[in-house]
Coordinates of C-alpha atoms and ligand atoms in Angstrom, one line a residue:
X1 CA 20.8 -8.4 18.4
X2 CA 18.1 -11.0 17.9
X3 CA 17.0 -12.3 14.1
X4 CA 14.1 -10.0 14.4
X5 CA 16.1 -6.8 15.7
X6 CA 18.6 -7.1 13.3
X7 CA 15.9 -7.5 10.8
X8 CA 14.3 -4.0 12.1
X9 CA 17.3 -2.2 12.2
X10 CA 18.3 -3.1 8.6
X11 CA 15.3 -0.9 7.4
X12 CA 16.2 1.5 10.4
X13 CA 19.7 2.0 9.3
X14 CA 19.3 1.9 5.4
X15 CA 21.7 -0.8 5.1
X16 CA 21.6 -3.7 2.8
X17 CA 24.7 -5.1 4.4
X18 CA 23.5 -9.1 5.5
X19 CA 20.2 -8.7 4.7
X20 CA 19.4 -11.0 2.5
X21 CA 20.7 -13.9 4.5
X22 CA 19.1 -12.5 7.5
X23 CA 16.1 -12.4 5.3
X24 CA 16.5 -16.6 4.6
X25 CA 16.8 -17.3 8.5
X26 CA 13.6 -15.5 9.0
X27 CA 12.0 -17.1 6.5
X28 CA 12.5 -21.1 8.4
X29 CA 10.9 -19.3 11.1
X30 CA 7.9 -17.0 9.9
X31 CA 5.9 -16.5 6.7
X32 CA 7.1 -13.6 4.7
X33 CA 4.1 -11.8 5.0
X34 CA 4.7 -11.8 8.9
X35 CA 7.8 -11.3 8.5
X36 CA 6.9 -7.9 6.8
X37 CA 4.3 -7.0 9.0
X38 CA 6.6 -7.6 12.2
X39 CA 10.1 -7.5 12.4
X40 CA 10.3 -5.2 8.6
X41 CA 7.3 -2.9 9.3
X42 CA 8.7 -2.3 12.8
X43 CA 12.0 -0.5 11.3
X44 CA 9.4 1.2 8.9
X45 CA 7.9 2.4 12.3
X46 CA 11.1 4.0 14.1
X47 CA 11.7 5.5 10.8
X48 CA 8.5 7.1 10.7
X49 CA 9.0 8.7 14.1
X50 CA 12.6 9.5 14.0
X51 CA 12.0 11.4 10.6
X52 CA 9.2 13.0 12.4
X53 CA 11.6 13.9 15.5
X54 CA 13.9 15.1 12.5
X55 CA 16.3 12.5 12.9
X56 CA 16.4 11.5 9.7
X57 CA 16.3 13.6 6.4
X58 CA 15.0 12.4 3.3
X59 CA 17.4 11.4 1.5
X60 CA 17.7 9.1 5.0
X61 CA 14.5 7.6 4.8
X62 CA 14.5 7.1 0.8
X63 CA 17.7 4.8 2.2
X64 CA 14.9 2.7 4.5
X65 CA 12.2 2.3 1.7
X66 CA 14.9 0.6 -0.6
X67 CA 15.6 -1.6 2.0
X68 CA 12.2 -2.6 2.4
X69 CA 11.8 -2.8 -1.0
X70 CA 14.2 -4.8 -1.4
X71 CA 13.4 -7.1 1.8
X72 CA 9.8 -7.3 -0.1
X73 CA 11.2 -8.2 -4.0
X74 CA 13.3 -11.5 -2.1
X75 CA 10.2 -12.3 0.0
X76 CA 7.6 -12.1 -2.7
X77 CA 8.5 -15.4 -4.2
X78 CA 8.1 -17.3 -1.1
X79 CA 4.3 -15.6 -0.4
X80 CA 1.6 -18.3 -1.2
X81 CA -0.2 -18.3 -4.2
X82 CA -3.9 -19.2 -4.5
X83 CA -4.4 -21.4 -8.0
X84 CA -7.4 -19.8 -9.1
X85 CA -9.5 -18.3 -12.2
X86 CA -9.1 -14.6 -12.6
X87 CA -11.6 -12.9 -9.6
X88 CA -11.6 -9.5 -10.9
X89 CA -9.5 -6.9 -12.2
X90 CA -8.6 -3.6 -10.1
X91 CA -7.1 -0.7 -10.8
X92 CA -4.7 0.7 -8.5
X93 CA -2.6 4.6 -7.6
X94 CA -1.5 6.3 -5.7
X95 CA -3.2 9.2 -5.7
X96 CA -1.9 12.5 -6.9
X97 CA 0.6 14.8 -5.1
X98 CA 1.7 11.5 -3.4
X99 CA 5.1 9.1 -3.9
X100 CA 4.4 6.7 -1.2
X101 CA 4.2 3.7 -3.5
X102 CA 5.6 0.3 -0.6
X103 CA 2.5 -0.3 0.9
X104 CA 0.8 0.5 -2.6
X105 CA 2.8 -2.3 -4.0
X106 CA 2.0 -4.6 -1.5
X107 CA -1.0 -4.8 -1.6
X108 CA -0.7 -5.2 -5.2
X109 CA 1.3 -8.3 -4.6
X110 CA -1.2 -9.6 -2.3
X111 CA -3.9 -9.2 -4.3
X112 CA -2.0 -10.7 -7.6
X113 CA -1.2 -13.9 -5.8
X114 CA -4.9 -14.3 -4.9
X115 CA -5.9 -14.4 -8.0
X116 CA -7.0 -10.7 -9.4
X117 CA -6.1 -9.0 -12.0
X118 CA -3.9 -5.4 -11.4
X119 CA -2.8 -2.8 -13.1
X120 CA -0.6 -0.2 -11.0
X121 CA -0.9 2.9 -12.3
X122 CA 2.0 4.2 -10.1
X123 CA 1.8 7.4 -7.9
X124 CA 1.2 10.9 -8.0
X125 CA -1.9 9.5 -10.1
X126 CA -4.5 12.2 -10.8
X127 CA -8.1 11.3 -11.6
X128 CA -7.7 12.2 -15.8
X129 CA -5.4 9.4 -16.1
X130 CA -7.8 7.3 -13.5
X131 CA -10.8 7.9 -15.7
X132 CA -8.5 7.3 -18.6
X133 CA -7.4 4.0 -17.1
X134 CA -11.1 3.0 -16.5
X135 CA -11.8 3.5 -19.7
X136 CA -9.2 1.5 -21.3
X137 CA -9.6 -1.2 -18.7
X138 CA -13.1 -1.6 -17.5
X139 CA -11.6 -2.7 -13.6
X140 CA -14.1 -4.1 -11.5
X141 CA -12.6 -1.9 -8.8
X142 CA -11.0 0.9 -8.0
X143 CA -7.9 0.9 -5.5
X144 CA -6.3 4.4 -3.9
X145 CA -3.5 4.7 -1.7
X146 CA -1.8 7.9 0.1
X147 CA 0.1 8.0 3.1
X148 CA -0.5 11.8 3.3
X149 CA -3.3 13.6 5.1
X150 CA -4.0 16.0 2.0
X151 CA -4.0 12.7 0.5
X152 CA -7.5 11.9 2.2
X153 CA -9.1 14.9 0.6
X154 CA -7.4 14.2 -2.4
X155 CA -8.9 11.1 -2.3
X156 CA -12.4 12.9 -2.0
X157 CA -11.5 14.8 -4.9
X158 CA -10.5 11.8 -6.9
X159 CA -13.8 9.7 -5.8
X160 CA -16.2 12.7 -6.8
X161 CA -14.0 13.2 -10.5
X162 CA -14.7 9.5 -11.0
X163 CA -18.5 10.1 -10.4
X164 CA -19.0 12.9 -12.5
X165 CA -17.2 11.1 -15.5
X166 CA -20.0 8.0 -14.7
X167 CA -17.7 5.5 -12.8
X168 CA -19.3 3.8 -10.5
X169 CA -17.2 0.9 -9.3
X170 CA -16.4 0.2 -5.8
X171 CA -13.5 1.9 -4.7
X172 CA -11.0 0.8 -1.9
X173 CA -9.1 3.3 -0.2
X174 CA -6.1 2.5 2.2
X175 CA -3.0 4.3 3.4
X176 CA -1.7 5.3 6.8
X177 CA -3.5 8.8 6.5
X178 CA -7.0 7.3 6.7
X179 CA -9.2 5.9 9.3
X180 CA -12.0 3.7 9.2
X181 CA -14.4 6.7 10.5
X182 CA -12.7 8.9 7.6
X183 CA -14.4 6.6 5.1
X184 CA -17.5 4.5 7.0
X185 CA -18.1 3.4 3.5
X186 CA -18.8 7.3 2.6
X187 CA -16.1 9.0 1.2
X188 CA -18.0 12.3 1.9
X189 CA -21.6 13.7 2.4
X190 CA -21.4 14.0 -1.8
X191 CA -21.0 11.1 -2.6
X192 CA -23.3 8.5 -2.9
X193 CA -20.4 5.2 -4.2
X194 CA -19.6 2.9 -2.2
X195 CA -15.8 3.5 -0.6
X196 CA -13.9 0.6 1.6
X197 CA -11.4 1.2 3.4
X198 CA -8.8 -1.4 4.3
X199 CA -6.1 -1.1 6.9
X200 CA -3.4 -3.5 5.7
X201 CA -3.2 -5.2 2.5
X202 CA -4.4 -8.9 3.7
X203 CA -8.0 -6.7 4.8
X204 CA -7.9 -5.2 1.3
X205 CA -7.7 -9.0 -0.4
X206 CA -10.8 -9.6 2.0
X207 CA -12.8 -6.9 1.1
X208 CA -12.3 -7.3 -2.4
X209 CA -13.3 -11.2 -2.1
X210 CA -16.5 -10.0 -0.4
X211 CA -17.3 -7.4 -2.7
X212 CA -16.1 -9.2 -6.1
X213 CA -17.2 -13.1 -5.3
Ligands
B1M1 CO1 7.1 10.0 3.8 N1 5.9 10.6 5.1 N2 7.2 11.8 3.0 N3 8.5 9.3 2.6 N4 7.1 8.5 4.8 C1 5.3 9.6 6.0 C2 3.9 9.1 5.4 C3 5.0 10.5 7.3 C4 3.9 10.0 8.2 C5 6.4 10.5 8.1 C6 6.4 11.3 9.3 O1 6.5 12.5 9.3 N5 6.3 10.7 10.5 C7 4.8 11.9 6.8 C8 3.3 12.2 6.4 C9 2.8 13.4 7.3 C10 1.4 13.6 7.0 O2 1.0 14.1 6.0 N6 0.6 13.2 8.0 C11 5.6 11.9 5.5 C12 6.1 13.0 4.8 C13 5.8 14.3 5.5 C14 6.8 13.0 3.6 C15 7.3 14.2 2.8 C16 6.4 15.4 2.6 C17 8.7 14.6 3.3 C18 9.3 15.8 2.7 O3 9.6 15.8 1.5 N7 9.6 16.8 3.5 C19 7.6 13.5 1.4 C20 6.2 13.5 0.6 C21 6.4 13.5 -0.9 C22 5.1 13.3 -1.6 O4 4.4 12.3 -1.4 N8 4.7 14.3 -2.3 C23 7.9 12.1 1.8 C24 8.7 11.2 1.1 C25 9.0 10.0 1.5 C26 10.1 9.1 0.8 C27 10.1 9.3 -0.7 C28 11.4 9.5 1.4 C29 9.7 7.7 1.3 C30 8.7 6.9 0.4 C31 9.4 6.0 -0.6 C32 8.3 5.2 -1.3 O5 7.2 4.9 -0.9 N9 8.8 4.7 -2.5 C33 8.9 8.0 2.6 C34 8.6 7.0 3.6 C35 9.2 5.7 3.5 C36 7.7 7.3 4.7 C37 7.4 6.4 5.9 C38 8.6 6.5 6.9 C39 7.1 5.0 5.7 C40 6.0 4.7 4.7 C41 6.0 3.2 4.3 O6 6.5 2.8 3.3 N10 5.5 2.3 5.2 C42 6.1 7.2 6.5 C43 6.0 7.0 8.0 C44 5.2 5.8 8.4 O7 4.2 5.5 7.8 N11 5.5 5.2 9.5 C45 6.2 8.5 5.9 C46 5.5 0.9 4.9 C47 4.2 0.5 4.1 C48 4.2 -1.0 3.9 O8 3.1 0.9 4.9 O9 2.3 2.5 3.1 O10 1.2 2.5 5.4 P1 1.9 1.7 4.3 O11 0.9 0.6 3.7 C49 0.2 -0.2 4.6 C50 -1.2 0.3 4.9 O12 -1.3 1.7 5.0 C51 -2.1 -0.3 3.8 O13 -1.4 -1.6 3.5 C52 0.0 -1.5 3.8 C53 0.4 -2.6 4.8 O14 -0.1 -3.9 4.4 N12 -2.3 0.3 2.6 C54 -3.4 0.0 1.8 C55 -1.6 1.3 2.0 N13 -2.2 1.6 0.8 C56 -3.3 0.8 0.7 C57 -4.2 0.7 -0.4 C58 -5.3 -0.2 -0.2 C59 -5.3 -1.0 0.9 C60 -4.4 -0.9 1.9 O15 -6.2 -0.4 -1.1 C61 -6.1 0.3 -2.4

């Protein structure tokens, strides 16, 4: 197998067994945020449609995420870091009835090393402890994740709960379930905030430097 299969098939097979040196080559070669995004979310891929072939259980695919978590705790040192003043602070979950928590996490790396302030509020978030968090926090923006489809309504729900407790903050919204025409800055006919959604966490860092700076 090539670096990059090998790479792939590490998150495919749930195996930490010469990863991490595997992880080193790759990194003379590619910057670790490509390396995620190609060779890592690949695997990530395969596992998605295997478990959906019900190929994989689980307990299977739990297996993967730690090894992509894992691939993304050894690559996180090596990510650039922008030496800047604080930008903003943001709030981020994963919204409730939800565990999906990688890309979640990713994003809040991304965003940390460019300079903003996070506070992960973890998954299966529901909007009381959002609005709790607000309050406590006073974030400049508001960040939900869900890899679910009832996610996306949830995220609806969550949105209009923030409203009626008087937040008005923008709020990004990512996550495999969604799609740009799910959000088109509306989260819903209801509601009147203004919602971004971001594909991948390097678009979320963008639209929070255009809506923050
Ligand atoms: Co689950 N799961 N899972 N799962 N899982 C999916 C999402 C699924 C598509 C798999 C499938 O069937 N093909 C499917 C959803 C079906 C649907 O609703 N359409 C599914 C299911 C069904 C389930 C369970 C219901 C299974 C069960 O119990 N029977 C269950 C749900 C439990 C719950 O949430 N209540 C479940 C559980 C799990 C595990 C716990 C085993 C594990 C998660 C471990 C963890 O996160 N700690 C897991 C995994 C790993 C997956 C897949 C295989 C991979 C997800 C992932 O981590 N991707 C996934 C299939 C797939 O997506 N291919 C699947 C890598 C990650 C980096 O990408 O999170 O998309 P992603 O993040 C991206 C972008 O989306 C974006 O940036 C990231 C990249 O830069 N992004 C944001 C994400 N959030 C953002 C927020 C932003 C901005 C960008 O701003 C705030």
């Amino acid at each position: 197998l090539t670096l990059e299969e090998r790479l792939a098939s590490y998150v495919v097979e749930g195996t930490k067994e010469g990863l991490t040196p595997d992880l080193s080559e790759a990194l003379s070669k590619y910057s670790p945020l490509d390396i995620i995004n190609g060779p890592l979310m690949k695997g990530m891929e395969e596992v998605g449609r295997l478990f959906n072939a019900n190929e994989l259980i689980v307990a299977e695919v739990l297996q993967s995420a730690e090894v992509m978590k894992a691939s993304v705790s050894f690559l996180e040192p090596h990510m650039e870091k922008a030496e800047s003043a604080v930008k903003g602070k943001i709030l981020l979950a994963t919204v409730k009835g939800d565990v999906h928590d990688i890309g979640k996490n990713l994003v809040e790396i991304i965003l940390a090393n460019n300079g903003y302030n996070i506070v992960n509020l973890g998954i299966k978030v529901p909007p009381e402890q959002l609005i709790e968090a607000y309050r406590r926090e006073k974030p400049d923006a508001i960040g939900l994740s869900g890899l679910l489809v009832k996610s996306a309504q949830q995220m609806v729900i969550t949105a209009q709960d923030l409203r009626t407790a008087g937040i008005d903050v923008p709020i990004l919204v990512g996550g495999a379930a969604l799609t740009r025409k799910f959000t088109k800055n509306r989260i819903s006919p209801e509601y009147d905030g203004l919602v971004l959604y971001a594909k991948d966490a390097m678009d979320g860092l963008d639209i929070a430097n255009r809506i923050m700076n």
